[in-house]
Every structure is written in structure tokens, then in C-alpha cells.
Short mmCIF file of C-alpha atoms in Angstrom, two decimals:
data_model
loop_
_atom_site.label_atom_id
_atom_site.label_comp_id
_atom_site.label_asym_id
_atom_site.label_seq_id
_atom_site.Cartn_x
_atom_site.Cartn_y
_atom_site.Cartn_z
CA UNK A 905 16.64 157.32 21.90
CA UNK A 906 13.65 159.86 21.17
CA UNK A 907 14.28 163.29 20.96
CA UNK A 908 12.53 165.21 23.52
CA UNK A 909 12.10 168.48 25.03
CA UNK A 910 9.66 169.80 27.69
CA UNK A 911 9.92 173.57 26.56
CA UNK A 912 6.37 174.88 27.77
CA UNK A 913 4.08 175.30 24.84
CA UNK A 914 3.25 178.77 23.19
CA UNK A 915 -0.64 178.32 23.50
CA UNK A 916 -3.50 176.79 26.04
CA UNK A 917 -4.23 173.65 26.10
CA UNK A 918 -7.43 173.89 24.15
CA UNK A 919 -5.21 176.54 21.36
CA UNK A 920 -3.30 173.71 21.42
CA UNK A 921 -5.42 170.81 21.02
CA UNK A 922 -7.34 172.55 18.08
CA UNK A 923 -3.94 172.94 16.33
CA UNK A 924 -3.31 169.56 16.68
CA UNK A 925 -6.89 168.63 15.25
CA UNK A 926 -6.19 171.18 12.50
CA UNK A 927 -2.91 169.47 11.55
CA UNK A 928 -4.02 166.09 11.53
CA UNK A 929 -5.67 165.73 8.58
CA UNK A 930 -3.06 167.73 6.45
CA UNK A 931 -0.24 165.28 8.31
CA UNK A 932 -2.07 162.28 7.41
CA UNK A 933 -2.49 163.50 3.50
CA UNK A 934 1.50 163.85 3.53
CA UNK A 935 1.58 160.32 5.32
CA UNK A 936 -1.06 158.59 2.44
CA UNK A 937 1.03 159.91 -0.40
CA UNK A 938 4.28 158.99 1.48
CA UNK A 939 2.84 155.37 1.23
CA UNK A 940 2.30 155.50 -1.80
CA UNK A 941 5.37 157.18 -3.11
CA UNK A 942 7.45 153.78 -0.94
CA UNK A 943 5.30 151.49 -2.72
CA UNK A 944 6.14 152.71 -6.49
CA UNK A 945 9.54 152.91 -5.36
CA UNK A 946 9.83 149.11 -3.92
CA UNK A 947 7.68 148.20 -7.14
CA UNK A 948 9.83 149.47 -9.36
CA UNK A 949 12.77 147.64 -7.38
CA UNK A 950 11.79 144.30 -7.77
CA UNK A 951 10.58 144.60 -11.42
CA UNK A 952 14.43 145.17 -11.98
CA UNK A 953 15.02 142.09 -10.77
CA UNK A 954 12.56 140.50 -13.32
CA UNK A 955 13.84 141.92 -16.15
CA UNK A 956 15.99 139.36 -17.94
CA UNK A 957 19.03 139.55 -20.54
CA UNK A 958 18.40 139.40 -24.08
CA UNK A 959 21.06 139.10 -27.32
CA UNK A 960 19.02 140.42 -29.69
CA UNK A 961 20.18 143.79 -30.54
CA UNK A 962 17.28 145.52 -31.08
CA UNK A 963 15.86 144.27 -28.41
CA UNK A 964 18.71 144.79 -26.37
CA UNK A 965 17.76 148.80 -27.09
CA UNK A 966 13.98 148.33 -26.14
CA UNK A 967 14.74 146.66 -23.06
CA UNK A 968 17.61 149.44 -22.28
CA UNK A 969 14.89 151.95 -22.69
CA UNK A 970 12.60 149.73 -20.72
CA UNK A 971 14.70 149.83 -17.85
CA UNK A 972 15.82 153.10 -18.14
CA UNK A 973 12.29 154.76 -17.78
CA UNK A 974 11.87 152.07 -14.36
CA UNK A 975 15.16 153.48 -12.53
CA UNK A 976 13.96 156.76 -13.13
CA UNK A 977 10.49 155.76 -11.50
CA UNK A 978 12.72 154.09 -8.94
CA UNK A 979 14.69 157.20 -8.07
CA UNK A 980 11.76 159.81 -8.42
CA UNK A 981 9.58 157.77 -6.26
CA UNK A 982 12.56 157.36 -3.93
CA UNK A 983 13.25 160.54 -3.99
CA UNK A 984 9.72 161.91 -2.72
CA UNK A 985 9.41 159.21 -0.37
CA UNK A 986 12.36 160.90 1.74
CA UNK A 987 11.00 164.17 1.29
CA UNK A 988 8.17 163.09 2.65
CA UNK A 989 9.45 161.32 5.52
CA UNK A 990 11.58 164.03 6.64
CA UNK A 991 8.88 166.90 6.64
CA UNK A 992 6.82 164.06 9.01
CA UNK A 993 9.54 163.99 11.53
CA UNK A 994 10.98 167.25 10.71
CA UNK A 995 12.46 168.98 14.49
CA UNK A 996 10.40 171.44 15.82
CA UNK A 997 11.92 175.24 14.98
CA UNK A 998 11.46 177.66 18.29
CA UNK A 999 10.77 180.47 15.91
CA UNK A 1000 8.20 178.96 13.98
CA UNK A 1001 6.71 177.23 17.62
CA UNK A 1002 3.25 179.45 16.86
CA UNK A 1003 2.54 176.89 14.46
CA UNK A 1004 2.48 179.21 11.06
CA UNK A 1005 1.87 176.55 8.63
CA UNK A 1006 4.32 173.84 10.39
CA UNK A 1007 2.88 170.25 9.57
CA UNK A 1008 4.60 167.54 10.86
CA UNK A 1009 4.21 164.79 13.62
CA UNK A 1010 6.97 165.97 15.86
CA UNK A 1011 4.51 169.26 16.38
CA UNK A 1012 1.81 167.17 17.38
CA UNK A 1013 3.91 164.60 19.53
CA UNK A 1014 5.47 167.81 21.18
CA UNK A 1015 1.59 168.79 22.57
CA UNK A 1016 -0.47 165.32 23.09
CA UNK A 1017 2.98 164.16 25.23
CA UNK A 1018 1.10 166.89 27.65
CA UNK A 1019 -1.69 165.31 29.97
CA UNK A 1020 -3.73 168.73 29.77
CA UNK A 1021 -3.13 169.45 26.31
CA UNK A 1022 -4.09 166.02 25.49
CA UNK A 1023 -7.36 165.91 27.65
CA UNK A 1024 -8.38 168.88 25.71
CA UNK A 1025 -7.97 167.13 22.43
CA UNK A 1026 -10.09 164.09 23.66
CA UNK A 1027 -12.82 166.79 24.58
CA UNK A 1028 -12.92 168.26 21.29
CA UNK A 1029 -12.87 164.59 19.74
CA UNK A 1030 -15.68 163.62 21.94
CA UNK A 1031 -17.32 166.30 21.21
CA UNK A 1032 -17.45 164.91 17.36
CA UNK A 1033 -18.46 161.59 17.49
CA UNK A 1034 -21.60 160.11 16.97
CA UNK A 1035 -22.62 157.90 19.55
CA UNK A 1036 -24.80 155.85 17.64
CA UNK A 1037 -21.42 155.03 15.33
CA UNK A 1038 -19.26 154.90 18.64
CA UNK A 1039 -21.87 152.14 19.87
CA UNK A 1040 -21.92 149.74 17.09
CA UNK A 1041 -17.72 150.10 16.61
CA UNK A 1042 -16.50 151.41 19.53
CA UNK A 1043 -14.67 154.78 20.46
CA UNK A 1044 -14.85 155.59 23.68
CA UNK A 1045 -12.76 158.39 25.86
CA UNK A 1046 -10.68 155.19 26.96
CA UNK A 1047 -10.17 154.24 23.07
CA UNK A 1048 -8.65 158.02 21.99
CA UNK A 1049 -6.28 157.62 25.07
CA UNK A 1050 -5.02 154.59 23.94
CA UNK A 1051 -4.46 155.43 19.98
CA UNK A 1052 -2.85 158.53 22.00
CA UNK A 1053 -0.42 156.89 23.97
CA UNK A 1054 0.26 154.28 20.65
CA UNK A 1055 1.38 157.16 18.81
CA UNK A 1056 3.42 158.25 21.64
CA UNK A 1057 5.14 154.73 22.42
CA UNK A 1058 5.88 154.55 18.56
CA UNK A 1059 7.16 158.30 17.85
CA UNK A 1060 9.35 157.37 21.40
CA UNK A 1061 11.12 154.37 19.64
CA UNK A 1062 12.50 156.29 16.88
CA UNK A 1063 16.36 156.71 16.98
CA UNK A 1064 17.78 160.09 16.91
CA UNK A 1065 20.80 159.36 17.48
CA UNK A 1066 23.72 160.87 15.37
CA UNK A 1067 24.59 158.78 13.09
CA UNK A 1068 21.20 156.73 13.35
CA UNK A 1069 19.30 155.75 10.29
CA UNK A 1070 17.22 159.17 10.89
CA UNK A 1071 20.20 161.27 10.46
CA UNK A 1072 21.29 159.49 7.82
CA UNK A 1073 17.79 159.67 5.93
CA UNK A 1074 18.55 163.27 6.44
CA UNK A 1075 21.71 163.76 5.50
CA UNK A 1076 20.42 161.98 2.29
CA UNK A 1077 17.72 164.54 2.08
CA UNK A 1078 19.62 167.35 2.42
CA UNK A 1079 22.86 166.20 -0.08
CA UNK A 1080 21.83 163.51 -2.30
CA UNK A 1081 18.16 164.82 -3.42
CA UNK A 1082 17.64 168.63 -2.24
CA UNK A 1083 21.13 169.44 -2.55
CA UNK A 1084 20.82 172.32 0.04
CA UNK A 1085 24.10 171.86 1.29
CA UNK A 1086 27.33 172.15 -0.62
CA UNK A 1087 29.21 169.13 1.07
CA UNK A 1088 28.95 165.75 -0.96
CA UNK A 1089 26.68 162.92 0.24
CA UNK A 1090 28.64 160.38 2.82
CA UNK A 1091 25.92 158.42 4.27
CA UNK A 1092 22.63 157.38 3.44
CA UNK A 1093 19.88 154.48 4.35
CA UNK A 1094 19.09 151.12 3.03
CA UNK A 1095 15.99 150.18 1.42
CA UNK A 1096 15.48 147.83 4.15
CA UNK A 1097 16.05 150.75 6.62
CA UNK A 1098 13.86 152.83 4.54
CA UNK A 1099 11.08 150.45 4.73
CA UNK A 1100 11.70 150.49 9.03
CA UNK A 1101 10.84 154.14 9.13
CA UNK A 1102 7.72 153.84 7.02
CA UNK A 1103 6.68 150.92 9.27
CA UNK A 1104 7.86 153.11 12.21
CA UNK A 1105 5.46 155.70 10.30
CA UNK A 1106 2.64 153.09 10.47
CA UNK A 1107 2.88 152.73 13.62
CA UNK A 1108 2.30 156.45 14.70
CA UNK A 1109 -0.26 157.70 11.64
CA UNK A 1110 -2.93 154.54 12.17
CA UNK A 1111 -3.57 155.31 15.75
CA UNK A 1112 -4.15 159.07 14.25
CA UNK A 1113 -6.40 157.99 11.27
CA UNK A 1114 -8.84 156.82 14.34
CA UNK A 1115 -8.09 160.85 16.15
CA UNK A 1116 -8.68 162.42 13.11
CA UNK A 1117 -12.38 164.52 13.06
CA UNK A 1118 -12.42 165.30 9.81
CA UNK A 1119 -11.83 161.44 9.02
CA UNK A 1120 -10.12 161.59 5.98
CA UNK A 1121 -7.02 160.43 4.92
CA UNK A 1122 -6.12 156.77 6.44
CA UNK A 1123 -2.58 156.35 6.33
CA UNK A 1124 -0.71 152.72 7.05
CA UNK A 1125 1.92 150.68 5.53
CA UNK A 1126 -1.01 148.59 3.92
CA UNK A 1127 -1.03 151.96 1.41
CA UNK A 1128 2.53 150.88 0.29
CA UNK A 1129 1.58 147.37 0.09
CA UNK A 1130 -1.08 148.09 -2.02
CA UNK A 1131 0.72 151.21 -4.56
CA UNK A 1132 3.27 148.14 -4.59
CA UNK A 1133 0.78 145.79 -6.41
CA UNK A 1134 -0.80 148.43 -8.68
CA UNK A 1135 2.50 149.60 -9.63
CA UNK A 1136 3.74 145.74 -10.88
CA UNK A 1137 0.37 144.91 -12.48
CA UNK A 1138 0.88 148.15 -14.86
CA UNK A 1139 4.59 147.81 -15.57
CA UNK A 1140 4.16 143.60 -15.98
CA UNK A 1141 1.13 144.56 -19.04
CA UNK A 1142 3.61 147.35 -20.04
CA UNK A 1143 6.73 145.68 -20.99
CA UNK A 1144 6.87 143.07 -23.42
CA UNK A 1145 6.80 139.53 -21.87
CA UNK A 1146 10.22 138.14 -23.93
CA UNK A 1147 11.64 141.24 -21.74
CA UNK A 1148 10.74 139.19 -18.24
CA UNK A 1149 11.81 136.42 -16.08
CA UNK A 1150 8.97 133.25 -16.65
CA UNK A 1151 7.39 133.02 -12.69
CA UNK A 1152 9.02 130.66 -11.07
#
């Protein structure tokens, strides 16, 4: 179930289109790191899994320290990966509707899900392109309408429902990392659910990388895929070899 509401917007359509192309870019930088932040995080996961037993003593001690230093990269990385994905799908606050410095998807769904408001933002995307680019690759008016409704169809899927791996991500948010709230922690989400919601992510931020007109930032899950490889390349030539599994 999506959450939804058709309160009428504070602004035009073209006021808000522009805020939407004025947000984009800064949502998509969040996005990008978010990636990356996932990756180092799943990295770090599976190099714990690599990291074999020894009898030694003192080596015992190096690897301890070894593996202490990679569940802190584990956690941190967690950590900022759910901070990140909450601020993307944080709920739109009434009193902050004029948009004073609110960044996050749910602002933008809550204006393109508007046929008028999203016609102006296709004008003022039009209005950047350069058709001899749009020629050779493609991006036409038909094109932005269609990365417009993907983001829509995939922001649409996401469960809100109480108790839903949403809520939980941020009730983990809120009690096990920010600690804004004095109740202890009672639920929280999977890795595998965590890695749903960035793919859930994916799924809304590429068709934006293609809206975006300052064309920055690309953000996909392929960013996590790839911090994930960096991330075991440096910690593989970091620890000692006798400390790891032999590749099967």
C-alpha cells in the first residue's frame, strides 16, 4: 500500500515543477552516497564470513582486531545507509509543505503524481535538452513521461503499512541509531529487506538520473554493486592472507 494524499499543493504548477528540478539533483546526491554507504556495509558482511579461525595466540589478537575494525565498518556503514534511506522517503510535514530546505522523494512524488504540475516539469526539461544529443540517444517529451510514470509505479509499490519493513526501517532509525526516542528498539529489518528498499530505491532514482537538468549525480543499485567490490579488494590486500578462507 503507498501512502498517498491529494492535499492541493502550496505553489503553481510551474513553482512547483522548478522545485522539483531544484531538488533533484540534491535527492540524487543523498541517493549516490546511500549506494554507496549499502555497498561498504554488504562488503564488510561477507568479508566476515571469510575470515577464518586461527590457534595461534598472537594471531588470535591480530585477527580479533582485524575483525573488530570490519564490524565497526559494518555498523557505521549500516548505520548511514538507514539514515539515508529514511530522509529519501521521509513523510511530507504540512508545516514545512513550502519546501524550506525539505529534500526527499516523497516531496517530489507528492507534485509529478499531478498531470499539470508534471507537464510543467517536462516543459522546463524540454526546454534543456539539446536536440542534437536527444537525436543521437533519444529523449523525447514521450521519454520524460515515461521515466515519470516509472518513478511513480515504483514509489506506489512501497509498503507503508504499519508494521511493514518501512516502519520498521524507521523504528530502527529512530531507536537503534538516532536514539531520538526514549523507548528501546523492538523491531528492525533484515539485510535482505534492507537490500529490497535500496532496489525499491533503484527503481525510483534511475528514471530521475534521466529528469535531472543539471545531470549530475546517477544513482542505481549498480553504485552498491560496485562500493561492494572496491570495498573487498581493499580489505582482501589489507588483512593478512593466513587470516582468510582459501577461494573455494
Amino acid at each position: 500500500m503507498s501512502e498517498e494524499t491529494d492535499q492541493p499543493l502550496p505553489e503553481s504548477p510551474i513553482e512547483a515543477a522548478r522545485k522539483v528540478a531544484e531538488w533533484m539533483p540534491r535527492t540524487l546526491r543523498i541517493a549516490h552516497r546511500t549506494f554507496i554507504s549499502h555497498g561498504q556495509f554488504t562488503a564488510a558482511n561477507a568479508l566476515l564470513l571469510e575470515v577464518q579461525e586461527v590457534e595461534d595466540a598472537r594471531s588470535f589478537i591480530r585477527q580479533h582486531d582485524f575483525r573488530e575494525v570490519i564490524h565497526g565498518y559494518s555498523h557505521d556503514s549500516m548505520c548511514m545507509a538507514v539514515v539515508g534511506l529514511c530522509s529519501l522517503l521521509a513523510k511530507s510535514d504540512s508545516r514545512r509543505s513550502a519546501g524550506q530546505g525539505v529534500v526527499s522523494l516523497q516531496e517530489i512524488y507528492h507534485r509529478l503524481k499531478f498531470p499539470d504540475e508534471a507537464e510543467a516539469f517536462v516543459d522546463l526539461w524540454e526546454e534543456k535538452q539539446d536536440p542534437a544529443f536527444c537525436a543521437a540517444f533519444g529523449g523525447s517529451r514521450a521519454d520524460a513521461y515515461a521515466w515519470i510514470n516509472a518513478f511513480l509505479a515504483a514509489w506506489r509499490k512501497l509498503d507503508w503499512n504499519p508494521g511493514g519493513s518501512i516502519s520498521r526501517l524507521q523504528h530502527l532509525r529512530h531507536h537503534g541509531i538516532a536514539h531520538l526516542l526514549e523507548k528501546p528498539m523492538a523491531k528492525s529489518v533484515t539485510a535482505e529487506e534492507l537490500r529490497n528498499l535500496m532496489e525499491s530505491l533503484g527503481q525510483m532514482t534511475e528514471p530521475l538520473g534521466r529528469l535531472n537538468l543539471d545531470g549530475g549525480e546517477w544513482a542505481s543499485m549498480e553504485i552498491s554493486s560496485d562500493a561492494h567490490r572496491r570495498s573487498l579488494r581493499y580489505w582482501r590486500r589489507a588483512i593478512p592472507a593466513e587470516f582468510l578462507k582459501a577461494p573455494e
